[in-house]
Tab-separated table of C-alpha atoms in Angstrom:
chain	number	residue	atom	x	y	z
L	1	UNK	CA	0.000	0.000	0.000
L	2	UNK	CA	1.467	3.059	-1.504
L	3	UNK	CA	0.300	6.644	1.147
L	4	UNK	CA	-0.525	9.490	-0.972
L	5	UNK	CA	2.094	12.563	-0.474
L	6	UNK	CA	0.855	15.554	1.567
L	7	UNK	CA	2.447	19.350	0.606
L	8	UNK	CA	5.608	17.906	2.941
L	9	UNK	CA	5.697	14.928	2.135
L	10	UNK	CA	8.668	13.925	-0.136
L	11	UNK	CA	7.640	14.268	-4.021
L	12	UNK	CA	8.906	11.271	-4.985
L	13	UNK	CA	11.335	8.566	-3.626
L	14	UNK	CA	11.061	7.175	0.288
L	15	UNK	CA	12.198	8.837	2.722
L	16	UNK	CA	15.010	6.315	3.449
L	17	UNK	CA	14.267	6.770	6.933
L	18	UNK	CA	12.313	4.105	7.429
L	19	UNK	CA	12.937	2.704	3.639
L	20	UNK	CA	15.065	-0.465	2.541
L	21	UNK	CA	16.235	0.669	-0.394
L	22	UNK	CA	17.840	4.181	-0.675
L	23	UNK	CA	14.792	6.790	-1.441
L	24	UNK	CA	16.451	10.068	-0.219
L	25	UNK	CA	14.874	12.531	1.711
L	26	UNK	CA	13.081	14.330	-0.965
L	27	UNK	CA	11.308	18.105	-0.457
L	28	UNK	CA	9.010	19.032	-2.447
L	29	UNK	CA	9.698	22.330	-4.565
L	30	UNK	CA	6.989	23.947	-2.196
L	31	UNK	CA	8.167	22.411	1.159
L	32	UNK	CA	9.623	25.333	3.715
L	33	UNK	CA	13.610	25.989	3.932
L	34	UNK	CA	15.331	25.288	7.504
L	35	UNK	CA	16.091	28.801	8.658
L	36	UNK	CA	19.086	29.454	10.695
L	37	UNK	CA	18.013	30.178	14.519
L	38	UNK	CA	17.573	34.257	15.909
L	39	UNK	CA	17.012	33.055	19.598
L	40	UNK	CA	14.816	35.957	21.689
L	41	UNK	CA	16.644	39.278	22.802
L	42	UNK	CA	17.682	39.728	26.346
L	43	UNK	CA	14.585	41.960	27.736
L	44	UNK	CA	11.917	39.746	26.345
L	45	UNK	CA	9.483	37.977	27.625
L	46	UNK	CA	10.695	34.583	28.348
L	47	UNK	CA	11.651	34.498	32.189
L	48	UNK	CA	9.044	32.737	32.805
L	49	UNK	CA	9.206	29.814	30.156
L	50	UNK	CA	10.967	26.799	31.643
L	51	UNK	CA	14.460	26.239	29.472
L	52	UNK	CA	17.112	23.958	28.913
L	53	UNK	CA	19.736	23.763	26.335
L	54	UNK	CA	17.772	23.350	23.019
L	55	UNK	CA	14.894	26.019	24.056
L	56	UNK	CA	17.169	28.599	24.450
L	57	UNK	CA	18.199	28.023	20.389
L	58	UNK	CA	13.881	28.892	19.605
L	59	UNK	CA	13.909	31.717	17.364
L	60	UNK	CA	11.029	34.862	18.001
L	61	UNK	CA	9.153	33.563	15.433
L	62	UNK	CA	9.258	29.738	17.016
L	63	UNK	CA	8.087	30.757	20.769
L	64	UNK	CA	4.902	32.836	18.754
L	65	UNK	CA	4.288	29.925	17.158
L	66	UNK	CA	4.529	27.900	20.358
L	67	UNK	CA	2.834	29.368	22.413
L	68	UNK	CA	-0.505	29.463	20.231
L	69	UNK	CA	-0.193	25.987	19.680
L	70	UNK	CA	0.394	25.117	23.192
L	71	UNK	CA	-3.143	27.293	24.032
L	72	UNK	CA	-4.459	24.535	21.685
L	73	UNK	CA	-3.614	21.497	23.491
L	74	UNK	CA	-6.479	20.536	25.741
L	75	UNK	CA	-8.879	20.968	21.831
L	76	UNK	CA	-6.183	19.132	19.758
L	77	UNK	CA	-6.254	16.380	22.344
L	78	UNK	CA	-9.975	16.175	22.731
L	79	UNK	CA	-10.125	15.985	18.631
L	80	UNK	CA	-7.527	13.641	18.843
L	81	UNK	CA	-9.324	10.777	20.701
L	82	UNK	CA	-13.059	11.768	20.961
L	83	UNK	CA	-13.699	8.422	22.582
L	84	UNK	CA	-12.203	9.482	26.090
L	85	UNK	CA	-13.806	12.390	27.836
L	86	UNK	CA	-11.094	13.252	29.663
L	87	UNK	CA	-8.539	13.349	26.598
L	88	UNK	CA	-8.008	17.401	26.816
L	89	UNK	CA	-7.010	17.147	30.279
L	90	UNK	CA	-5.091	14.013	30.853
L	91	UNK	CA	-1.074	13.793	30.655
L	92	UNK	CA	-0.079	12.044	27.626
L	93	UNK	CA	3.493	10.044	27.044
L	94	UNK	CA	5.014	10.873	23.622
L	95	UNK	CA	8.778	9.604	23.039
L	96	UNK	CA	9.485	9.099	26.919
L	97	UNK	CA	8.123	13.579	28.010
L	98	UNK	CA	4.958	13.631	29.586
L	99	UNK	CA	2.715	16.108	27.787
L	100	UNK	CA	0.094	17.790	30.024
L	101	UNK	CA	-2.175	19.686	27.983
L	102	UNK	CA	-3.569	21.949	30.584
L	103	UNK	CA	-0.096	22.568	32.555
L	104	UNK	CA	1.956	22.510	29.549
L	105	UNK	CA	4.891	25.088	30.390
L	106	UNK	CA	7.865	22.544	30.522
L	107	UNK	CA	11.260	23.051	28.139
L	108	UNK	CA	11.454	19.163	27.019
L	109	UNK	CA	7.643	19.387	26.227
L	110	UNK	CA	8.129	22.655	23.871
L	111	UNK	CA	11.154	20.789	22.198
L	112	UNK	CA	8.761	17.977	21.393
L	113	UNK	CA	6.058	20.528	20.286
L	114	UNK	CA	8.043	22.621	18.260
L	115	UNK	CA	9.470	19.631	16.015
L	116	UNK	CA	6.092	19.758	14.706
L	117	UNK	CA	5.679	23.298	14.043
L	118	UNK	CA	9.144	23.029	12.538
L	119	UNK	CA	7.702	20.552	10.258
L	120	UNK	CA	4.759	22.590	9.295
L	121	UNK	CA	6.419	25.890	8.618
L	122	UNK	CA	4.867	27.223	12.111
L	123	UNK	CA	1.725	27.433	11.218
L	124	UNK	CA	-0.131	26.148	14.443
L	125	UNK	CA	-3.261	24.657	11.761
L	126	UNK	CA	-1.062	22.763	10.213
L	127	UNK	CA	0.930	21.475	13.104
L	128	UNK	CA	-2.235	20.665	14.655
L	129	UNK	CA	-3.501	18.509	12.114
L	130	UNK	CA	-0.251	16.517	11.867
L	131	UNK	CA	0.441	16.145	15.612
L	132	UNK	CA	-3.419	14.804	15.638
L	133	UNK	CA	-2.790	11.984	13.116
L	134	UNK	CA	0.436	11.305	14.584
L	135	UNK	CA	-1.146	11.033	18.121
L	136	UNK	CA	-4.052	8.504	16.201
L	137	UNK	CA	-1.587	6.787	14.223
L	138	UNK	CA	0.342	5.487	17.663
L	139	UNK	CA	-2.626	4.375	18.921
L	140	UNK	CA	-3.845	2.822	15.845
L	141	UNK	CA	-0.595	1.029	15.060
L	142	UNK	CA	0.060	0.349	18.809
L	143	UNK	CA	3.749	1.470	19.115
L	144	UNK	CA	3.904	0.786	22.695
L	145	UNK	CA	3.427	-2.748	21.542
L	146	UNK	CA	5.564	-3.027	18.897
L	147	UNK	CA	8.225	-2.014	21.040
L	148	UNK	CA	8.063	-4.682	23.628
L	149	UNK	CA	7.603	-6.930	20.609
L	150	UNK	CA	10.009	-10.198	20.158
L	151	UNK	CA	10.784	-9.937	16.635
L	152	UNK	CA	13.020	-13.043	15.344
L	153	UNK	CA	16.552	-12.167	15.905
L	154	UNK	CA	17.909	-14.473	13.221
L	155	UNK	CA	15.745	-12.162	10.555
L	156	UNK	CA	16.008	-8.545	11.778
L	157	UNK	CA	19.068	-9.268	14.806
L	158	UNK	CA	21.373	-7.995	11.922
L	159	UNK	CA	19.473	-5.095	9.571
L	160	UNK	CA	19.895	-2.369	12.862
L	161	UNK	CA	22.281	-1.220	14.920
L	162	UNK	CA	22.868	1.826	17.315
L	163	UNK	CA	26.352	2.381	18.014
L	164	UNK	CA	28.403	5.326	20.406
L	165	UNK	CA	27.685	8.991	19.445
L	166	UNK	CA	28.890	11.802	17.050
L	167	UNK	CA	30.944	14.782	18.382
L	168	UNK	CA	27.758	16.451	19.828
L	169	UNK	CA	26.770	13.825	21.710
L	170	UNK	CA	23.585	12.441	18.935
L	171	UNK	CA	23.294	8.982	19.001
L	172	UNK	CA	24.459	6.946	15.662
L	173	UNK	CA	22.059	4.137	14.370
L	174	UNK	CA	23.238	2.244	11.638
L	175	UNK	CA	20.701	0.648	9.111
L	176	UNK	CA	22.100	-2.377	7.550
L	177	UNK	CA	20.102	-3.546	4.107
L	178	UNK	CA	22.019	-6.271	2.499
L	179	UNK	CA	22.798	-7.891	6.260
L	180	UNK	CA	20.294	-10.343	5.743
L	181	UNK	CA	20.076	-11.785	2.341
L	182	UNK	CA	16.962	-13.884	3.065
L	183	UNK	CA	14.688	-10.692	1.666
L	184	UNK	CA	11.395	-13.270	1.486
L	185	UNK	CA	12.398	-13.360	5.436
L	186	UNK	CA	12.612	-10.233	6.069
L	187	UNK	CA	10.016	-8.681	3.735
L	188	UNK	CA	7.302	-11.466	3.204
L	189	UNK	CA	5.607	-9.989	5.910
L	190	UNK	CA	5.399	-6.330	5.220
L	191	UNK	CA	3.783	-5.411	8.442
L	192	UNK	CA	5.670	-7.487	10.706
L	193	UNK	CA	8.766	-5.619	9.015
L	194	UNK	CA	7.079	-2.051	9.654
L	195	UNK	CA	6.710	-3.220	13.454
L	196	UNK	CA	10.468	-4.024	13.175
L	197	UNK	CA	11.526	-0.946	11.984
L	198	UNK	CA	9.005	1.775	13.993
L	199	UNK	CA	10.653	-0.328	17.075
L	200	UNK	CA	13.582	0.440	15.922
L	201	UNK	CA	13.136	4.283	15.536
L	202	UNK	CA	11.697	4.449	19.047
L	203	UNK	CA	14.730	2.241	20.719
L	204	UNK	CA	17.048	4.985	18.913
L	205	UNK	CA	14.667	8.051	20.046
L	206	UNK	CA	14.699	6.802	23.697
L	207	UNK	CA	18.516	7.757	23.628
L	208	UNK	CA	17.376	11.173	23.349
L	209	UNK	CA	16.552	13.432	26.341
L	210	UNK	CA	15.365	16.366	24.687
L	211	UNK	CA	17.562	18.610	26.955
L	212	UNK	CA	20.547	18.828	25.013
L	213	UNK	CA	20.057	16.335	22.306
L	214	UNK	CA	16.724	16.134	20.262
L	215	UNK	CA	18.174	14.710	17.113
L	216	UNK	CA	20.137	11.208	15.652
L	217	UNK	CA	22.932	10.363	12.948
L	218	UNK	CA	22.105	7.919	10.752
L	219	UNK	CA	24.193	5.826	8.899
L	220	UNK	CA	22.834	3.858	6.021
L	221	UNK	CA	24.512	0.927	4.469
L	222	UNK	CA	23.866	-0.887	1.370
L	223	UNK	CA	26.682	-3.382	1.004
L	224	UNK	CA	25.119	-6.797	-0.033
L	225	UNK	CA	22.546	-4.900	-2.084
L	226	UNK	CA	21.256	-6.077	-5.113
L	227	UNK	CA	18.633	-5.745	-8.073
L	228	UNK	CA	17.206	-8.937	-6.969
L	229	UNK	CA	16.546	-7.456	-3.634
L	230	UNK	CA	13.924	-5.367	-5.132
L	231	UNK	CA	10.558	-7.655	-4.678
L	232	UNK	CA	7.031	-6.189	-4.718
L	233	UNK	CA	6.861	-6.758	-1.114
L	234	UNK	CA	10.309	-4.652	-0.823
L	235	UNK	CA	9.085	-1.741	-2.237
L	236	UNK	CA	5.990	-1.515	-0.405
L	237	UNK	CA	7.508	-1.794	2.876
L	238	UNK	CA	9.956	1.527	1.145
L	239	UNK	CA	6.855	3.432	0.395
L	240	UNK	CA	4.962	2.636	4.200
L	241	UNK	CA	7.982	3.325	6.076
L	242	UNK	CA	8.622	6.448	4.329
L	243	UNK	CA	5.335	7.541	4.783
L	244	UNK	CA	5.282	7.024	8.248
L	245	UNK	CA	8.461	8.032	9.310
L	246	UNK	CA	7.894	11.589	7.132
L	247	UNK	CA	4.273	12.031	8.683
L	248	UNK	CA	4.933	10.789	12.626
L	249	UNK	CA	8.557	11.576	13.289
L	250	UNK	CA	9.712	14.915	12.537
L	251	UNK	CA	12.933	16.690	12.546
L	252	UNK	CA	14.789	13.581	13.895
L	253	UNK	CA	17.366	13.668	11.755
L	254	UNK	CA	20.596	15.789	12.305
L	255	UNK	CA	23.174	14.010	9.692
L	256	UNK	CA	22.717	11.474	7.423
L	257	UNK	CA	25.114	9.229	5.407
L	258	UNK	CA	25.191	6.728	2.762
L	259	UNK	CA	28.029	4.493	2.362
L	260	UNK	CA	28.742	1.213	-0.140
L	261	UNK	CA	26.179	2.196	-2.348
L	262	UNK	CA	26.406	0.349	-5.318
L	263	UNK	CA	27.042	1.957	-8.383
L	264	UNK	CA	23.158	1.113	-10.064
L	265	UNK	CA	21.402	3.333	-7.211
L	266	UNK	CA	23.747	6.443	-7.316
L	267	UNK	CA	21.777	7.872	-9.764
L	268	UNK	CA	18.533	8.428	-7.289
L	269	UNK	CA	20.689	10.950	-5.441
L	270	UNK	CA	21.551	13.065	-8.640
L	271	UNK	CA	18.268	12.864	-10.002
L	272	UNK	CA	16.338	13.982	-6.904
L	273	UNK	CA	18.802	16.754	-6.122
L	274	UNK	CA	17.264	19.702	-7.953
L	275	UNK	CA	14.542	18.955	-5.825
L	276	UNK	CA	16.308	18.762	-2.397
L	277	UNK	CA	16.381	21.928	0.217
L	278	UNK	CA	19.675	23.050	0.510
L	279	UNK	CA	18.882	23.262	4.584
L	280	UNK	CA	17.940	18.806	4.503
L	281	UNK	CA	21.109	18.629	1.692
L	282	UNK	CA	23.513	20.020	3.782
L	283	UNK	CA	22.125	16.793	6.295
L	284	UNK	CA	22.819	14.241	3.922
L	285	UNK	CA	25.688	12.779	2.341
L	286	UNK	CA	26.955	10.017	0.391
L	287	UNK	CA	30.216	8.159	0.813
L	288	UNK	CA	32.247	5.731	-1.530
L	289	UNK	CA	32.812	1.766	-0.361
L	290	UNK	CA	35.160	0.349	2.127
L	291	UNK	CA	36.478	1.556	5.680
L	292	UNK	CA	38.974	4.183	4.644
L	293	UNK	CA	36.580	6.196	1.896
L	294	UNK	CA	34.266	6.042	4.493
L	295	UNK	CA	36.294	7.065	7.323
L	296	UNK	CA	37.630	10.001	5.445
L	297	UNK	CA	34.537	11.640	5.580
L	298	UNK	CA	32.324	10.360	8.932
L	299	UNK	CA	35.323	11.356	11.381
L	300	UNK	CA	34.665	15.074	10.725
L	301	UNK	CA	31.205	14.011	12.235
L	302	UNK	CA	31.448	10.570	14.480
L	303	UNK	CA	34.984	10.370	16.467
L	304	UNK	CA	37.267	7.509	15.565
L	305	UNK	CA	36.993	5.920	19.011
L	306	UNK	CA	33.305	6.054	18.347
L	307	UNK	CA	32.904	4.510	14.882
L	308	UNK	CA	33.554	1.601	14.471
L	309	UNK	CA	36.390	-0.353	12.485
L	310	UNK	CA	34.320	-1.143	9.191
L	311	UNK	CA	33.676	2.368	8.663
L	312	UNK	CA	37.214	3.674	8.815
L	313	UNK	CA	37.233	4.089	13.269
L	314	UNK	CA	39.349	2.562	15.646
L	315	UNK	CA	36.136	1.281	17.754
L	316	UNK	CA	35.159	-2.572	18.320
L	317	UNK	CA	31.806	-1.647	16.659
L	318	UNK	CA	29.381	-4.239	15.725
């Protein structure tokens, strides 16, 4: 099942995010640029706003923004589960910070929050509508569940990784396609694999305490890939994953690379690139094959005692 693009959605491609097969991170022509951060002049009005390091980087524009959303909690919750009566006033859990919607002045809480309004340009409509499907989404798809799932090691033990941190303290995951050549194993049950991998997104996200560090480095590796990896069950798990993660995990991402790409899929990233923001192509690069192309350009981002040996590091690794 293929999810029909919203105005941010990527234009084409998966987001390779969540996809198998390397869909980059495509904005559409319309989608907003990344603007660099004007945090709030000494003098204004923000004594009273709980802070912590990543607050204090909110622009003028992004505590407006918040603070009209924020008004809109105790509604957006309400709309969001009209079944429970007591939705607009009860604390809700999202990534591990507890968001009260009627006492909702707390600095991790307003990170959280404004990843949304990030995502939707700041316009507090907009964010609203996608932090209500994203709130009906978890429930629907039960991500609480899938993450005390047992999924079988001996199919996805290999495909993810999370390994040490980069030199500003973001995790690193590591997403590993051609680790497990059985694809009918791995992909013959596309849902299964979609529990797999929003597990996996949430393991790496729970590394994140939205103090200091709100974002992750991800490191995607196609060695082993093949055209014959490419089954109709492949690319639909490409196109849900990329839907989801694009729609229900916003401004996650804070580098990411591609390394051993084989030669045949190269051509996705200069195709798309006309079509890329320069603020999300500055996040993403790709790397040539073996330990010391790749090294050459990851340690200006992961240190060498952090990454590991088959990616050009002096670490143990994986």
């Amino acid at each position: 099942m293929t999810m029909s693009p919203t105005n941010n959605t990527p234009a084409t491609a998966p987001d390779s995010d969540g996809a198998p097969f390397p869909g980059l991170h495509v904005v559409a022509p319309n989608a907003p640029l990344e603007t660099a951060a004007t945090p709030l002049s000494i003098g204004e009005d923000i004594d009273v706003e709980p802070q912590n390091e990543l607050t204090k980087k909110f622009t003028s524009a992004e505590w407006s923004a918040l603070q009209t959303f924020r008004s809109r909690l105790p509604a957006t919750f309400s709309e969001a589960f009209p079944d429970n009566p007591d939705a607009g006033s009860n604390p809700y859990t999202l990534w591990g910070v507890t968001i009260n919607p009627t006492k909702s002045k707390d600095a991790r809480v307003s990170v959280v929050l404004m990843k949304f309004l990030r995502a939707r340009n700041l316009n507090p409509d907009e964010t609203k509508d996608m932090f209500i499907s994203t709130l009906r989404w978890r429930q629907s798809f039960d991500v609480e569940g899938a993450t005390k799932e047992q999924f079988p090691e001996d199919v996805f033990g290999k495909l993810g990784k999370i390994y040490g941190k980069d030199k500003h303290g973001h995790p690193v995951s590591y997403n590993l396609y051609g680790a497990n050549k059985d694809i009918k194993a791995v992909f013959g049950d596309v849902q299964r694999f979609l529990r797999w991998r929003v597990a996996f997104m949430e393991q790496t996200i729970a590394l994140l305490d939205f103090e200091t560090v709100d974002q992750v480095v991800q490191i995607h590796d196609y060695e082993g890939v093949s055209l014959s990896s490419r089954t109709e069950n492949s690319k639909n798990a490409a196109s849900e994953a990329s839907s989801i993660f694009q729609s229900h995990y916003p401004e996650f991402l804070a580098r990411k690379f591609f390394v051993n790409v084989p030669s045949f899929l190269t051509w996705i990233f200069w195709f798309f690139k006309p079509f890329i923001s320069a603020a999300t192509l500055s996040k993403m690069t790709v790397v040539g094959t073996g330990p010391r192309a790749i090294g050459s350009v990851l340690v200006s981002t992961i240190p060498e005692d952090e990454l590991p040996k088959r990616y050009g590091g002096i670490a143990e690794g994986f």
